[in-house]
Coordinates of C-alpha atoms in Angstrom, one line a residue:
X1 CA 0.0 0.0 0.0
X2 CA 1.4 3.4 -1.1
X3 CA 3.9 2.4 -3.4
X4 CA 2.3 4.6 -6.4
X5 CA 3.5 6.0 -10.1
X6 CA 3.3 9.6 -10.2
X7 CA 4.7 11.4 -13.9
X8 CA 4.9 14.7 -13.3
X9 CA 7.0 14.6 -17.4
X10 CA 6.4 12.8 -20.4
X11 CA 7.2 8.8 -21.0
X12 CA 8.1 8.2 -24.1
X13 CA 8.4 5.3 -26.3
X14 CA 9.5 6.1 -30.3
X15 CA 8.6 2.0 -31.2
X16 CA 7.7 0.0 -28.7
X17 CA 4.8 -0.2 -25.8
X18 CA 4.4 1.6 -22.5
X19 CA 3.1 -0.3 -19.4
X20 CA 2.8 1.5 -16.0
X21 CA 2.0 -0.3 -13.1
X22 CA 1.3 0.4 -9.0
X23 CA 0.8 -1.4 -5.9
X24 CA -1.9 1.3 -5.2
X25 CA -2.6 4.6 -7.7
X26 CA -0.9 6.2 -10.8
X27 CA -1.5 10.0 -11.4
X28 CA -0.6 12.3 -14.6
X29 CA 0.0 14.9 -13.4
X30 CA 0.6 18.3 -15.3
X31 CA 2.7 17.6 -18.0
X32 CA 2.5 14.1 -17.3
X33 CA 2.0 12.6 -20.8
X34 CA 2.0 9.4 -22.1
X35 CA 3.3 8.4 -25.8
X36 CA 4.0 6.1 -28.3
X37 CA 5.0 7.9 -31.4
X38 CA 5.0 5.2 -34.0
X39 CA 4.6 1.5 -34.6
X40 CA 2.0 -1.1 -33.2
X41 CA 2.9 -0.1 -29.6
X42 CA 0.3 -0.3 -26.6
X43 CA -0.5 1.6 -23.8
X44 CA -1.0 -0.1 -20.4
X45 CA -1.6 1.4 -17.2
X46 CA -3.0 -0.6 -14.1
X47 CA -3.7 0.5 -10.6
X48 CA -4.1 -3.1 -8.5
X49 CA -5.4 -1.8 -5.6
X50 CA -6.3 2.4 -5.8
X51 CA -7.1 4.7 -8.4
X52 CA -5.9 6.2 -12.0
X53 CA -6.0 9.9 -12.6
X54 CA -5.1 12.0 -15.3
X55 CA -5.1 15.7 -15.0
X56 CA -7.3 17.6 -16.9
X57 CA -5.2 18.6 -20.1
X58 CA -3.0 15.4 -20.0
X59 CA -2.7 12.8 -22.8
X60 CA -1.9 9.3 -23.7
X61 CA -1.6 8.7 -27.4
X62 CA -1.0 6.0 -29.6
X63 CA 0.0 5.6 -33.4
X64 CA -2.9 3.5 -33.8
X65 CA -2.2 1.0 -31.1
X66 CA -4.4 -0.4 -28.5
X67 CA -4.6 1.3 -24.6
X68 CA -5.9 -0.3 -21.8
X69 CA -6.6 1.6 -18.2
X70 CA -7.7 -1.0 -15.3
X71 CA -8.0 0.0 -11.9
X72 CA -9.4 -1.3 -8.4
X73 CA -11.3 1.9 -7.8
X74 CA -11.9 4.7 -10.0
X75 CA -10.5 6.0 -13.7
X76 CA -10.4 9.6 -13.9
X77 CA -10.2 10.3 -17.5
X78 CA -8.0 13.7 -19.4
X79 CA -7.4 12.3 -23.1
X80 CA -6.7 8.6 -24.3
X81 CA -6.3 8.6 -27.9
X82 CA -5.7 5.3 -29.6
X83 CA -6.3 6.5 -33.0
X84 CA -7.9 3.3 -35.0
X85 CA -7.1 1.4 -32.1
X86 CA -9.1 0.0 -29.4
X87 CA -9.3 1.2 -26.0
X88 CA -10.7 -0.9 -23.0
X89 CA -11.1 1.3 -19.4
X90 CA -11.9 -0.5 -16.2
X91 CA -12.3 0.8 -12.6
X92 CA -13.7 -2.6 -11.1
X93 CA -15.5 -1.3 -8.1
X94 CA -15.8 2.3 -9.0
X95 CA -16.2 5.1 -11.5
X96 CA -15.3 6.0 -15.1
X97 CA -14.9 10.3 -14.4
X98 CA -14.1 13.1 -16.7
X99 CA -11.4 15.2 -15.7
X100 CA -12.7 18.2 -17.5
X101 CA -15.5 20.5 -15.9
X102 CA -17.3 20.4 -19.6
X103 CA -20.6 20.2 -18.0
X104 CA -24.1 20.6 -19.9
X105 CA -27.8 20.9 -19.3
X106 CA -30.4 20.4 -21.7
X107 CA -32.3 22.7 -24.3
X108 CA -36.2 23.3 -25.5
X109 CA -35.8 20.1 -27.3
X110 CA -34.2 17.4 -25.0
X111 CA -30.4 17.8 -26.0
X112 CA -27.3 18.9 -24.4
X113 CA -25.9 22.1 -24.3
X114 CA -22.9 23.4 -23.0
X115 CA -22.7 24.4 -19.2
X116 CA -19.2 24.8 -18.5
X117 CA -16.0 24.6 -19.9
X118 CA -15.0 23.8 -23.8
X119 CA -16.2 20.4 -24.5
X120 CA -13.1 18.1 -24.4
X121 CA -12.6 14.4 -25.5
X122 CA -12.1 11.9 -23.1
X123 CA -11.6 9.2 -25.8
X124 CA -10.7 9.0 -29.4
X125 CA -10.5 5.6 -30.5
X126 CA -12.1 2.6 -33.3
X127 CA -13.8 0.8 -30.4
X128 CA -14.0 1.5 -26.9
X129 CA -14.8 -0.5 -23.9
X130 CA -16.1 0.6 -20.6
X131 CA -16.6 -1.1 -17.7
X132 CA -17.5 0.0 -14.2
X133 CA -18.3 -1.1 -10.6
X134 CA -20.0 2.0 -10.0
X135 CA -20.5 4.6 -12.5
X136 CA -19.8 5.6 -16.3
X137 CA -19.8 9.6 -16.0
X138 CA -22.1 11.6 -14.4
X139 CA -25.2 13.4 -14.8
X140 CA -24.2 16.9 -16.2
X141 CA -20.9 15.4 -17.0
X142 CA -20.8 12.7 -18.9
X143 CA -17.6 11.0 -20.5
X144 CA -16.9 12.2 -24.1
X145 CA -16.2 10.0 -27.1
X146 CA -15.4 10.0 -30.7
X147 CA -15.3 6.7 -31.3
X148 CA -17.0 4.3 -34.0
X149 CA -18.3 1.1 -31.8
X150 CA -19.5 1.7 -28.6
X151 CA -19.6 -1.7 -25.2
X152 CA -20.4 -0.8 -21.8
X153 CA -21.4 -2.2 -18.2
X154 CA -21.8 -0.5 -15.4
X155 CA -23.0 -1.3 -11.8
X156 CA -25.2 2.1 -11.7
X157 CA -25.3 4.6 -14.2
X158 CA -23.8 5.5 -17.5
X159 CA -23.6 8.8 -19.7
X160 CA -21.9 9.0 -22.4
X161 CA -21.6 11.7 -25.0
X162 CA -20.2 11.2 -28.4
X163 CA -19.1 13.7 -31.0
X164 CA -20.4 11.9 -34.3
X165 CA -21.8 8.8 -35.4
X166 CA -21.6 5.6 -33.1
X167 CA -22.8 1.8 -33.0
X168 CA -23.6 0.3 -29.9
X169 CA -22.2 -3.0 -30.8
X170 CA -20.3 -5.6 -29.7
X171 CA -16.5 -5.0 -29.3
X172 CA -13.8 -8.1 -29.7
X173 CA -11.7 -8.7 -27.2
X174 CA -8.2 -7.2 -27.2
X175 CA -4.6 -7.3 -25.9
X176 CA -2.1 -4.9 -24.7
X177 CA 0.9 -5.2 -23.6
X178 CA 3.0 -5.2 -19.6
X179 CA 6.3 -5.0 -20.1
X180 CA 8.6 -6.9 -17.5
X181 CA 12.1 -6.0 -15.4
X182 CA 13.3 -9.1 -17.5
X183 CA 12.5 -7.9 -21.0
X184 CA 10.1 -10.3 -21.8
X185 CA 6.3 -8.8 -22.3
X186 CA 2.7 -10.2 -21.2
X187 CA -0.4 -9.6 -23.5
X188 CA -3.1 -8.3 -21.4
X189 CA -6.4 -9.3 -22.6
X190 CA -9.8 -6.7 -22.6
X191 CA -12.4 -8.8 -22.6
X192 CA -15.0 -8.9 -25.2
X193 CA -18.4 -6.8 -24.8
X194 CA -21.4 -6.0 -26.7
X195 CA -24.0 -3.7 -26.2
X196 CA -24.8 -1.1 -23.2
X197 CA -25.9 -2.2 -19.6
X198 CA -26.4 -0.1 -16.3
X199 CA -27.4 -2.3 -14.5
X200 CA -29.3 -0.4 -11.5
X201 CA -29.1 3.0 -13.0
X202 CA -29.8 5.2 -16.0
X203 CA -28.6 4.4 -19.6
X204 CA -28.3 7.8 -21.2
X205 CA -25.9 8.3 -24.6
X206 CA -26.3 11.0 -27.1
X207 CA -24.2 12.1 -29.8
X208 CA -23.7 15.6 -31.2
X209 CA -23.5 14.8 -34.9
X210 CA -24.6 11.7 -36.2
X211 CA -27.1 8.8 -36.0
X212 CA -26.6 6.2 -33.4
X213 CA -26.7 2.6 -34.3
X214 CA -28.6 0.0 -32.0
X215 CA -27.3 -3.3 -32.9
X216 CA -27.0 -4.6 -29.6
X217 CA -29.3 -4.8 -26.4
X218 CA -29.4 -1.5 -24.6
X219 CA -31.0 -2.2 -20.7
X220 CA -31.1 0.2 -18.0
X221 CA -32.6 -0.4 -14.5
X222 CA -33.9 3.0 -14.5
X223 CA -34.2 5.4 -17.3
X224 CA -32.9 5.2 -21.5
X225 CA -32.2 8.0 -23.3
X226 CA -30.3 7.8 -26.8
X227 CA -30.4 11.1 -28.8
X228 CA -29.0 11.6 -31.8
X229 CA -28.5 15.4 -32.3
X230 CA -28.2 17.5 -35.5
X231 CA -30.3 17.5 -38.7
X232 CA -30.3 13.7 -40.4
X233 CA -29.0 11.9 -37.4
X234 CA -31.5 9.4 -36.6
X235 CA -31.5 6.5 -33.9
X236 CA -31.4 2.7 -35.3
X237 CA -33.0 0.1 -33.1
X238 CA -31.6 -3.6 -34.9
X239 CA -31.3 -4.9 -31.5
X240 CA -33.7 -4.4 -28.1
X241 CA -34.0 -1.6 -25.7
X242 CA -35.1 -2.2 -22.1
X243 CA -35.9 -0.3 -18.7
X244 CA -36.4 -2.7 -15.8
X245 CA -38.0 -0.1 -13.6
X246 CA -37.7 3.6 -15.6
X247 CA -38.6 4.9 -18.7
X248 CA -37.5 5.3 -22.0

């Protein structure tokens, strides 16, 4: 207990992978940036027993190459950008949070406008996983995405707001990669995922731009809400949508 990773400067890798890993949390802090600048290279960072939190205005950025973020208690999220990649972010008995203060509330029509600061993306990525104990944002501040395919389960709630066009679909499972003391490397597996799940709270997604695609259940054990804002974006339903004990 205590023995953490704090980066208060950049880590760097020109063609390789970057794994961080602590006993309890890992911070970014200002200027604390993660990067892989070309190649297949991962991103790993895991937290066994605390937290992970980035700084608002921090980064970790792949050419392409998959990220994973995985810890005991919460994920606080700045910028993961994995490019085509896949990204996979786990905090097993707590929250997914954005960093940001980008808040909104909601206009004449039902969608979200901006609150408080300049929206800023959580995570850019091909496919994104989410899975939380707890919570997936937050009502007023919900985790922002621009990503194509869209898997999530959470114990309680989840809010999620996209820039564009999204699927909620089912996401293969994935590998990243730890890198050991003795040089050798161990592929870290995200589990596969389909569809959106929150289990004893509200299911609420909206994008800004785009349609969004259904093709996978959607259940909620409160409230659903999928909006898909701007002029020809239009919601899909190939796959069912269910409230156990809210509305949709």
């Amino acid at each position: 207990a205590g023995s953490d990773v704090l980066l208060n400067a950049a880590v760097t890798s020109a063609n390789g992978s970057v794994s961080l890993t602590a006993q309890d949390s890992v911070s970014q802090n200002a200027n604390g940036n993660i990067s892989v600048t070309a190649g297949a290279g991962t991103i790993y960072v895991r937290a066994i027993d605390g937290s992970i939190t980035m700084i608002d205005g921090t980064s970790s950025v792949t050419a392409n190459g998959n990220v994973r973020y995985h810890a005991a208690q919460n994920v606080t999220l700045a910028l993961i950008n994995a490019g085509t990649g896949s990204v996979g972010i786990e905090a097993t008995t707590g929250d997914i949070l954005d960093a940001a203060t980008d808040t909104v509330g909601v206009d004449a029509n039902g969608f979200a406008t901006p609150t408080g600061a300049a929206r800023s993306v959580n995570v850019i990525a091909n496919n994104l996983i989410l899975r939380a104990g707890n919570d997936i944002g937050t009502a007023g501040n919900a985790l922002d995405t621009t990503v194509n395919t869209l898997a999530a389960a959470a114990g309680s709630d989840i809010y999620v707001y996209e820039s564009d066009a999204l699927t909620i679909g089912s996401v293969s499972a994935f590998d990243v990669n730890r890198i050991n003391l003795n040089s050798t490397t161990t592929a870290i597996n995200t589990a596969a995922l389909a569809g959106v799940n929150a289990n004893a709270g509200h299911a609420k997604i909206e994008t800004i731009n785009g349609s969004i695609s259904v093709d996978n259940a959607v259940a909620a054990g409160l409230n659903v809400m999928l909006n898909a804002g701007t002029a020809g974006s239009d919601v899909l339903l190939n796959a069912a949508v269910t409230s156990a004990n809210g509305s949709v």
